[in-house]
Short mmCIF file of C-alpha atoms in Angstrom, two decimals:
data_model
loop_
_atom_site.label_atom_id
_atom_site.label_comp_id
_atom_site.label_asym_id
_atom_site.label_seq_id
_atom_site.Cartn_x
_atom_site.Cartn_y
_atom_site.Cartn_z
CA UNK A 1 126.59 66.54 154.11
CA UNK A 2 126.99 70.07 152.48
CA UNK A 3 128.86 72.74 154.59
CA UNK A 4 126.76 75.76 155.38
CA UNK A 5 127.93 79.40 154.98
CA UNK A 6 126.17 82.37 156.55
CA UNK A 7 126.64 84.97 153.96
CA UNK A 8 125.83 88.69 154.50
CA UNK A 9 126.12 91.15 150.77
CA UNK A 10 129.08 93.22 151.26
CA UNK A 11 131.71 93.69 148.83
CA UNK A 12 134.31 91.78 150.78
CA UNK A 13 131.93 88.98 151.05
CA UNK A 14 131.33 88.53 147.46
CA UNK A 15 134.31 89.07 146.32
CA UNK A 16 135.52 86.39 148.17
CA UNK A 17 132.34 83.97 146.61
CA UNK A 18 133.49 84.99 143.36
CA UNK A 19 137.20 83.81 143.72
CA UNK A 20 135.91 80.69 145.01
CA UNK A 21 136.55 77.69 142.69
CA UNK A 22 133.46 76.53 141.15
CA UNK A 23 134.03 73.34 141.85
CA UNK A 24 133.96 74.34 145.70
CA UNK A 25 131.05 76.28 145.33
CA UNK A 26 129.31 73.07 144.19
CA UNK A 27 129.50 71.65 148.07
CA UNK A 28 128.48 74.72 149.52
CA UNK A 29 124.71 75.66 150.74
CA UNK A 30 124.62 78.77 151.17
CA UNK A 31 122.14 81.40 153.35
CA UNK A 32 122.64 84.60 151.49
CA UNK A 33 121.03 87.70 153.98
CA UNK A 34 119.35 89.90 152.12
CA UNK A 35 120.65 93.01 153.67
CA UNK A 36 120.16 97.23 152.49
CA UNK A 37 122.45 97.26 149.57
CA UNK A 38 125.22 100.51 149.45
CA UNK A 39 123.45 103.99 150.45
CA UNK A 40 123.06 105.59 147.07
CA UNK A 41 124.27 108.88 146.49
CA UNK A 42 122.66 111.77 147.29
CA UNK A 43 123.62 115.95 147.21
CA UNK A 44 121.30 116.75 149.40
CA UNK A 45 122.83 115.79 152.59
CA UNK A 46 119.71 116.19 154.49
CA UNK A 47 117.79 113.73 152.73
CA UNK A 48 116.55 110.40 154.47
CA UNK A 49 119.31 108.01 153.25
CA UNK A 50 118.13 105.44 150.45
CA UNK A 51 119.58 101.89 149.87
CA UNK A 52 120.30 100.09 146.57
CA UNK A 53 118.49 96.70 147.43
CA UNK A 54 118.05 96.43 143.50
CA UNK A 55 121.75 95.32 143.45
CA UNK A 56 121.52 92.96 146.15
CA UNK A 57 119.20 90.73 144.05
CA UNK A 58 120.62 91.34 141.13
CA UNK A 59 124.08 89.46 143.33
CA UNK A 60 121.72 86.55 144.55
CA UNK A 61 120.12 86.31 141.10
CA UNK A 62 123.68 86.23 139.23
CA UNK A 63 126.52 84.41 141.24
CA UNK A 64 124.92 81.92 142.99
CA UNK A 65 124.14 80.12 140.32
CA UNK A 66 126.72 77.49 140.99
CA UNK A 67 126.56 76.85 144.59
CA UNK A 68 124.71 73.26 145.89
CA UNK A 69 121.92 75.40 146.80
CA UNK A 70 121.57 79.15 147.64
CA UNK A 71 118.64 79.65 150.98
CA UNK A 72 117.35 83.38 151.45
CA UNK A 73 116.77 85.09 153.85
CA UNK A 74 116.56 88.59 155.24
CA UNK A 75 118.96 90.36 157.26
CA UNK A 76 118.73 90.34 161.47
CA UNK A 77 121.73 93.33 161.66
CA UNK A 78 120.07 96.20 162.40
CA UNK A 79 122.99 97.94 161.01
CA UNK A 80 122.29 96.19 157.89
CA UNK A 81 118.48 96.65 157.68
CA UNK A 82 116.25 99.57 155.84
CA UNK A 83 112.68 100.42 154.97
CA UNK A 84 112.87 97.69 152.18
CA UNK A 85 113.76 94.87 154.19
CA UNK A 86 111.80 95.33 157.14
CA UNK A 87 108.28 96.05 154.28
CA UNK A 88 109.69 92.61 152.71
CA UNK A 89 109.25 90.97 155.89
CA UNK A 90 105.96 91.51 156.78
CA UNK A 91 103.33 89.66 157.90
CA UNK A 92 100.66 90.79 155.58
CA UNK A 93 98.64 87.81 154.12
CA UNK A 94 100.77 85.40 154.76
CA UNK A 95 103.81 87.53 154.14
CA UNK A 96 102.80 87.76 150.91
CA UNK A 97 105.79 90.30 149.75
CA UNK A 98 108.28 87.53 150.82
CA UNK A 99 107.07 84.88 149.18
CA UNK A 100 106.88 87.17 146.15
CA UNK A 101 109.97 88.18 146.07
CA UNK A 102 111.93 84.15 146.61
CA UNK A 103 109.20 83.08 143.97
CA UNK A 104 111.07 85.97 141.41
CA UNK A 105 114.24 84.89 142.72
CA UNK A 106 113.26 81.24 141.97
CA UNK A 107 112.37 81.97 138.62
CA UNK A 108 115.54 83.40 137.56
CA UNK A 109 118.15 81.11 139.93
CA UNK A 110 116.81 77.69 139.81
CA UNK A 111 119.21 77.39 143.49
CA UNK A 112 117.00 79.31 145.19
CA UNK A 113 115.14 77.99 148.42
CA UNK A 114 113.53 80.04 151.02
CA UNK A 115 113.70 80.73 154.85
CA UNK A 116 110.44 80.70 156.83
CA UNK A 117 110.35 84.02 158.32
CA UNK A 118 108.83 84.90 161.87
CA UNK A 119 107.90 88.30 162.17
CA UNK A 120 104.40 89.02 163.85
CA UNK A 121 102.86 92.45 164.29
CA UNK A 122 102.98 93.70 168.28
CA UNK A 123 99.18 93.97 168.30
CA UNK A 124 98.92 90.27 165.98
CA UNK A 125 96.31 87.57 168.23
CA UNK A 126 97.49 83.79 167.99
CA UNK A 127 95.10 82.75 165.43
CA UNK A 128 96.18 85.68 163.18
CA UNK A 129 100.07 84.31 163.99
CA UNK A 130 99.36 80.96 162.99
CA UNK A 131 97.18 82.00 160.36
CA UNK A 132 99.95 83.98 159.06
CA UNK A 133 102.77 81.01 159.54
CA UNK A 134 100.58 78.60 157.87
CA UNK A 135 99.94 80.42 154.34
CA UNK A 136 103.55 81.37 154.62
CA UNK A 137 104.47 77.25 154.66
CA UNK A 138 101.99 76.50 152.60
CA UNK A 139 102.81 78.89 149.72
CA UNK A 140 106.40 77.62 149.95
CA UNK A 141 106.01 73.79 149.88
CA UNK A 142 103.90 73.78 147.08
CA UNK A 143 107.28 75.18 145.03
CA UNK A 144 110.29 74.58 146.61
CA UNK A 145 112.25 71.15 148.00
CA UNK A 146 114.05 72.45 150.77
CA UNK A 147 112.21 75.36 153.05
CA UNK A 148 114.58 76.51 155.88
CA UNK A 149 114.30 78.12 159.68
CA UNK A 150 116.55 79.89 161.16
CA UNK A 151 116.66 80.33 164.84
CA UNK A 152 118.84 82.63 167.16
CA UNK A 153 119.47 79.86 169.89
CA UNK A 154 120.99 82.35 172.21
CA UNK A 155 118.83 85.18 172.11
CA UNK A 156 115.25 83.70 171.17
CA UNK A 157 113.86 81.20 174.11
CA UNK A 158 110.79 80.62 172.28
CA UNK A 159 111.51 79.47 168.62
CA UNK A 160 110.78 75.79 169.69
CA UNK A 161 107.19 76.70 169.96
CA UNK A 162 107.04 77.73 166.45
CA UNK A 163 108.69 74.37 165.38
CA UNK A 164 106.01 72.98 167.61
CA UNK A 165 103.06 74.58 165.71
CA UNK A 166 104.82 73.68 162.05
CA UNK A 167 105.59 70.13 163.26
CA UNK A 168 102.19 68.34 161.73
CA UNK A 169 102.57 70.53 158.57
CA UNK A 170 106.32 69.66 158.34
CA UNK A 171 106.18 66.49 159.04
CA UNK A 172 103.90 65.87 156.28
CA UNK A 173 106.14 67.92 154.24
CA UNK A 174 109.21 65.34 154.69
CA UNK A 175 107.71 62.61 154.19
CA UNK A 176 107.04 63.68 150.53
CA UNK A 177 110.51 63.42 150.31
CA UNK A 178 111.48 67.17 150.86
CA UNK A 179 113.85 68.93 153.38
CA UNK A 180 113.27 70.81 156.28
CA UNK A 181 116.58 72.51 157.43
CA UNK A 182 116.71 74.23 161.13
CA UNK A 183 119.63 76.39 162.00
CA UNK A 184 120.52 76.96 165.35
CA UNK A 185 122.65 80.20 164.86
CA UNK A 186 124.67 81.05 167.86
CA UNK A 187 125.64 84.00 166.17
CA UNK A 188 129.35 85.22 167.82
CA UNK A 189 130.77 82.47 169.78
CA UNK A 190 133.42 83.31 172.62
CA UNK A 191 136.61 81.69 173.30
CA UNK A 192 136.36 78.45 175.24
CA UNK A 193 132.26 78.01 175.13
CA UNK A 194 132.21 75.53 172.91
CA UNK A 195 130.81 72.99 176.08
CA UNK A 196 128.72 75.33 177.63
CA UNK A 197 127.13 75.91 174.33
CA UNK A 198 126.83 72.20 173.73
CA UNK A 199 125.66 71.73 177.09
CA UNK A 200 122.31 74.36 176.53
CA UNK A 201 121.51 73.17 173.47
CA UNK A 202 121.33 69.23 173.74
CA UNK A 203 117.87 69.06 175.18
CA UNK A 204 116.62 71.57 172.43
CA UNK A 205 118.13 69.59 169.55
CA UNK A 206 115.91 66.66 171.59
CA UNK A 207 112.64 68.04 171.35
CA UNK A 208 113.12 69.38 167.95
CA UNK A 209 113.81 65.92 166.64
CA UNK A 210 110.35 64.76 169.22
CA UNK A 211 108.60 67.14 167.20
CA UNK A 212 109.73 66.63 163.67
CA UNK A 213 112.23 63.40 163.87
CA UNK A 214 113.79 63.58 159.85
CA UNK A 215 114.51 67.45 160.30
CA UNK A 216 118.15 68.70 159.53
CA UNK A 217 120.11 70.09 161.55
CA UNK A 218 122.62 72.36 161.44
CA UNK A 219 124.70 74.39 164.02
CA UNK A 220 126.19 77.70 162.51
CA UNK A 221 128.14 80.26 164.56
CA UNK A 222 131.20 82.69 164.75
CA UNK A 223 134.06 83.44 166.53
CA UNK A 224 136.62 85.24 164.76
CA UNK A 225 136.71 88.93 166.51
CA UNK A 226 135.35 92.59 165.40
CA UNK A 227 139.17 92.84 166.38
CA UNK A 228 142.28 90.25 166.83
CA UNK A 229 143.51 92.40 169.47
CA UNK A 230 140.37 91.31 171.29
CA UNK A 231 141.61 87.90 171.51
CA UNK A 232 145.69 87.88 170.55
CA UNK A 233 148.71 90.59 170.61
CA UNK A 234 149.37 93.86 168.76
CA UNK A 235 151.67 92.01 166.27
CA UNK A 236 150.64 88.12 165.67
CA UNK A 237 148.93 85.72 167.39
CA UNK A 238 146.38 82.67 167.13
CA UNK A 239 143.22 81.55 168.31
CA UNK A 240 141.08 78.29 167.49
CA UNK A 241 137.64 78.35 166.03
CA UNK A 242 135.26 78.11 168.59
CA UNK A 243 132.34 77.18 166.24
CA UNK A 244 134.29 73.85 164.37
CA UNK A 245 134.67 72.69 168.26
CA UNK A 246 131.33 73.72 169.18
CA UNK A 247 129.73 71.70 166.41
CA UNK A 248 132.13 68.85 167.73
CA UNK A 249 130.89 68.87 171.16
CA UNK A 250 127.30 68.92 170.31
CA UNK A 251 127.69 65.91 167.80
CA UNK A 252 129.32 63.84 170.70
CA UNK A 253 125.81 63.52 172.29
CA UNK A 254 123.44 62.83 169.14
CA UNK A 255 122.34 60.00 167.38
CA UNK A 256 121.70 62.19 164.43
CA UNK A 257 124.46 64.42 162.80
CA UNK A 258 124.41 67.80 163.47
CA UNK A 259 126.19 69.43 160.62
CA UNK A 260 128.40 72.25 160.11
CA UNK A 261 128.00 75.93 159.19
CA UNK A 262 129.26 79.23 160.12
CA UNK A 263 129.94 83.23 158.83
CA UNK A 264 132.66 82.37 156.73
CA UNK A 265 135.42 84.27 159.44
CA UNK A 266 132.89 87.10 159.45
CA UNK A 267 131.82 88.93 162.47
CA UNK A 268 128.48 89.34 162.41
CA UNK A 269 128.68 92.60 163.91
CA UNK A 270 129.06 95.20 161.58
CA UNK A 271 132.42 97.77 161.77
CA UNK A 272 130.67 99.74 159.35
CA UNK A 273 129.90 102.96 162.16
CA UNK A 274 133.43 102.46 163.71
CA UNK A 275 136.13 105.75 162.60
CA UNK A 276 138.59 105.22 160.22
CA UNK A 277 141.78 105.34 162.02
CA UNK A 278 143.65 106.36 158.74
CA UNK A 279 147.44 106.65 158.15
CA UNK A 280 147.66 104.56 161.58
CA UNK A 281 145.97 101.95 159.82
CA UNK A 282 148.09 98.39 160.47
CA UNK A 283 148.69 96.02 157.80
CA UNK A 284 147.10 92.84 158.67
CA UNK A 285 147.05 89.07 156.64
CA UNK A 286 144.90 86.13 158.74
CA UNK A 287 145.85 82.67 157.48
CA UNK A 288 142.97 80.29 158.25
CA UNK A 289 145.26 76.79 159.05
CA UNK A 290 144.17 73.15 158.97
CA UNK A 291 144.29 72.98 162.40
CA UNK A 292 140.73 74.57 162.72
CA UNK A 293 143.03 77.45 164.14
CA UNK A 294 143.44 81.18 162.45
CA UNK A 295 147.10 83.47 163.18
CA UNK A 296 147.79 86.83 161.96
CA UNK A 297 150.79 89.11 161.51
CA UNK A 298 150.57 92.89 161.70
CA UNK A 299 152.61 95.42 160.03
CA UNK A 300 152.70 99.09 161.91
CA UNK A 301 153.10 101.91 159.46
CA UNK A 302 156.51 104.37 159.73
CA UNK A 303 154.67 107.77 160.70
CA UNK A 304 156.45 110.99 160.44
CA UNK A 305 156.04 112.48 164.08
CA UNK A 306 156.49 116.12 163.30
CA UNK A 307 154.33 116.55 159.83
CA UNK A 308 152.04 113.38 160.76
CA UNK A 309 152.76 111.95 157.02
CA UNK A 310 152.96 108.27 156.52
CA UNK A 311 155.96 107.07 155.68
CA UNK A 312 155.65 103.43 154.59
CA UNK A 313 153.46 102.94 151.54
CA UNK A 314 150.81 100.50 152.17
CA UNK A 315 152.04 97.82 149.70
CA UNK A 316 154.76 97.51 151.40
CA UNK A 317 153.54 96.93 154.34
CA UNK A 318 150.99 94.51 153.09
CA UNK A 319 153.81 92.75 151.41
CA UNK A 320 155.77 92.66 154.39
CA UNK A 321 153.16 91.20 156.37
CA UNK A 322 152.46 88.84 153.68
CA UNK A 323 156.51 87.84 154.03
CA UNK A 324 155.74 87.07 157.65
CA UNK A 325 153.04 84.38 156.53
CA UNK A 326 154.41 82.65 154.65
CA UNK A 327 157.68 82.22 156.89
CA UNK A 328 156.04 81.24 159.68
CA UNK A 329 155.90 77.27 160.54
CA UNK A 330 152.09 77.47 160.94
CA UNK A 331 151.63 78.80 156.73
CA UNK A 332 150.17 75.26 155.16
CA UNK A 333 149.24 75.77 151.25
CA UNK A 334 145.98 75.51 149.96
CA UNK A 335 145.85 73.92 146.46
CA UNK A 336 143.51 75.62 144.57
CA UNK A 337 143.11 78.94 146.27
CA UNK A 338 142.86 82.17 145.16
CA UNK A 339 143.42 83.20 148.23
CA UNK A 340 146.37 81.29 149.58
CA UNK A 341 147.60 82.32 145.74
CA UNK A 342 147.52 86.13 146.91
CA UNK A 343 148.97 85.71 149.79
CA UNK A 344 152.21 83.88 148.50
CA UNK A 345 152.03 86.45 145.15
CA UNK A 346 152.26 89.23 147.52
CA UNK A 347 155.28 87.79 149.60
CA UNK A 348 157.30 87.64 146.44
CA UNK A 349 155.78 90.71 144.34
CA UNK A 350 153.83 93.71 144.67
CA UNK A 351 150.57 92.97 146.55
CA UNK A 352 147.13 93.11 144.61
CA UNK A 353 145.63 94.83 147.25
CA UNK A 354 146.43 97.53 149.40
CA UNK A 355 142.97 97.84 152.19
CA UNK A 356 141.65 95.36 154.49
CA UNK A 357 139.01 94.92 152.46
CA UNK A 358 140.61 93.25 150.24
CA UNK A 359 142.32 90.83 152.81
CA UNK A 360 139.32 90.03 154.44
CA UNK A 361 138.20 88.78 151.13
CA UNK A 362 141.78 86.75 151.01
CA UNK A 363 140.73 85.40 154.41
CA UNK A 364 137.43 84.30 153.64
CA UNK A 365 138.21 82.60 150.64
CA UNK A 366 141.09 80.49 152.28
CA UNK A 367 138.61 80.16 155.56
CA UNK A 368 135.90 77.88 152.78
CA UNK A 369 138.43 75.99 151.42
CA UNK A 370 139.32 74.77 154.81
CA UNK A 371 135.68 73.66 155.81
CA UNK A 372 135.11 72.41 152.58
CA UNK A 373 138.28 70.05 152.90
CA UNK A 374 137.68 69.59 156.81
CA UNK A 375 134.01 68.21 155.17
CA UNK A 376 135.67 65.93 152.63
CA UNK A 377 137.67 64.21 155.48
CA UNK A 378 134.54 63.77 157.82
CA UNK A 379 132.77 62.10 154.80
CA UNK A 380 135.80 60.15 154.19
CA UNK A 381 135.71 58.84 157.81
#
C-alpha cells in the first residue's frame, strides 16, 4: 500500500521532493500535474505572456527517478494552465499529443505511468467520445502497467459513466495482471466533513467496484487552508487533517481498502494573484505532528510607525518563531528529516531561509514523512 501525493511543479513543491530522503521517496506514488512552468521573461510588457513548460519536463524527467512510481497528469488549476497544456490535452485522434508526450517521458524515466485524460470537444457526438477514450486506453495499455483516472468526486457527477464505458476494456486490462488506479480527489476538504464526505461517496466506491471489481482505489484530498487564520488565531493554533480522517471514515464501510493520498499540505488553490503584503509580512513555521494534527506559531514584524521601515530583520523573526516550535509540548522529532532538521537548526542558529517559500517547503517535507510513517504503522497492523 504506497501513499499517494498530489504534486503540482512549483518551486516550493520540489524543493521539498528533493530534500526528501530517498529512501522515502521509494514508498511514495506520486501524480506529478503538469502545470505552465514560470512566465518567461519578456521586455515587452505588452506581449501575450509565455510559459516555460520545457522545464517542467525536464523536473518530471530528472527527480522522479526514485519515487515507487511517478503518474502524469495535466493540471485542472486554471491558474496553473496555458496554451501548452490545454493543446496537450486534446482530443485529437485519440489524444494523440498526450500519449506522445508520457511515451517521451517513459522513455527517459522508466517511473513514468500515465493518467487517462477526459477532455471532449463541446460539439464531440458519443461515438466520436468513445472513439476518442478507446484509442486513448488502448495506446496506453499496450506500454505501461499501471494507467490511472482521476476523478473530481465533488464537482464532476458524471465520471462513473466513463468508468462504466472503460469497464470491459479495463477489466480485461487487470486481469493481465496490470493496475488500474481511480482517484477520487475531493480536492479542499473543510473542517469536520470528513462523514459527510464518507457518507456521499460509499455508494460510488460500490458501483465502481460493480463495474470493475480489482480496481484501486484511492481517496486523495486537502485541508490545510489558503490561510491558517481561516481556521486558527493570529498567533498559533491547530487544526486536524480532515483528509487522514476522511480516508478513515470511508474505509470503515468497505470490504476493500481504500488507500491514502493527498496535496502534500498544499492548497490546491493557487495564492499566486493574491498582493504581497510586504514588510507586514508575519513569520510563520507549521509543524505537521503525529497526531494527524498541524499547529503553527506566528511572529509579527516590529514596524516603524512614522517612516513605515521594518524593524525586525526577517531571520529573526523566522528564528524566533522557529524557538516557539520547538518549545511547545506538541514539537515531536522526525528522524530523518530535512525538514524537522531546519526547523530545530533555525531555533538554535541563524535560519536557512528567510520567505515562506521556503517554509512551506519545510512543511511539506515534514507533512510526507508523517504519512509515510502513519503508512508503515497501518501495514504493521
Amino acid at each position: 500500500m504506497s501513499y499517494h501525493l498530489i504534486l503540482k511543479t512549483g518551486d516550493s513543491e520540489i524543493r521539498a521532493w528533493r530534500n526528501l530522503s530517498k529512501d522515502r521517496k521509494s514508498m511514495v506514488s506520486v501524480h506529478c500535474e503538469i502545470t505552465r512552468g514560470r512566465k518567461k521573461p519578456n521586455k515587452d510588457k505588452s506581449a501575450p505572456f509565455e510559459y516555460n513548460i520545457d522545464k517542467v519536463f525536464e523536473v518530471i524527467r530528472t527527480d522522479f527517478q526514485d519515487c515507487e512510481i511517478c503518474v502524469v497528469d495535466i493540471t485542472r488549476e486554471p491558474t496553473l494552465k496555458s496554451t501548452e497544456t490545454e493543446n496537450l490535452g486534446m482530443p485529437q485522434d485519440g489524444y494523440r499529443d498526450w500519449v506522445a508526450a508520457v511515451n517521451r517521458l517513459y522513455s527517459e524515466n522508466p517511473k513514468i505511468r500515465p493518467t487517462l485524460i477526459v477532455n471532449p470537444n463541446a460539439d464531440d457526438d458519443f461515438e466520436t467520445f468513445q472513439s476518442d477514450m478507446y484509442a486513448q486506453f488502448d495506446a496506453f495499455s499496450d506500454v505501461f502497467d499501471l494507467i490511472s483516472y482521476r476523478a473530481s468526486v465533488l464537482h464532476d457527477d458524471n465520471f462513473v459513466d466513463d468508468l462504466l464505458m472503460l469497464a470491459d476494456k479495463v477489466n480485461a486490462y487487470v486481469k493481465q495482471g496490470n493496475v488500474f488506479e481511480v482517484l477520487l480527489d475531493f480536492e479542499c476538504i473543510q473542517p469536520s466533513t470528513a462523514a459527510l464526505h464518507a457518507s456521499y461517496v460509499a455508494p460510488i466506491i460500490r458501483e465502481i467496484r460493480q463495474a470493475i471489481p480489482d480496481a484501486r482505489i484511492v481517496s486523495v484530498g486537502t485541508s490545510f487552508p489558503k490561510s491558517v487564520t481561516d481556521l486558527g488565531g493570529d498567533d498559533t493554533d491547530e487544526f486536524r487533517l480532515e483528509e487522514f480522517y476522511l480516508n478513515e471514515e470511508i474505509n470503515r464501510t468497505q470490504n476493500q481498502e481504500v488507500e491514502y493520498g493527498d496535496y502534500g499540505s498544499i492548497n490546491p488553490i493557487r495564492n499566486d494573484f493574491n498582493p504581497p503584503v510586504g514588510i507586514h509580512l508575519r513569520a510563520r513555521i507549521d509543524f505537521p505532528t503525529d497526531k494527524q494534527t498541524v499547529f503553527y506559531h506566528r511572529v509579527a514584524p516590529t514596524i516603524d510607525k512614522a517612516s513605515n521601515q521594518l524593524l525586525s530583520p526577517r531571520v529573526a523573526m523566522y528564528k524566533a518563531a522557529a524557538k516557539l516550535v520547538v518549545s511547545d509540548p506538541k514539537f515531536s522529532p522526525i528522524s530523518d528529516s530535512w525538514g524537522c532538521d531546519k526547523i530545530i537548526e533555525a531555533a538554535r542558529k541563524s535560519p536557512e531561509g528567510k520567505s515562506p517559500s521556503f517554509w512551506i517547503s519545510v512543511r511539506m517535507e515534514l507533512h510526507i514523512c508523517r504519512r509515510i510513517n502513519d503508512n508503515r504503522t497501518r501495514i504493521g497492523n
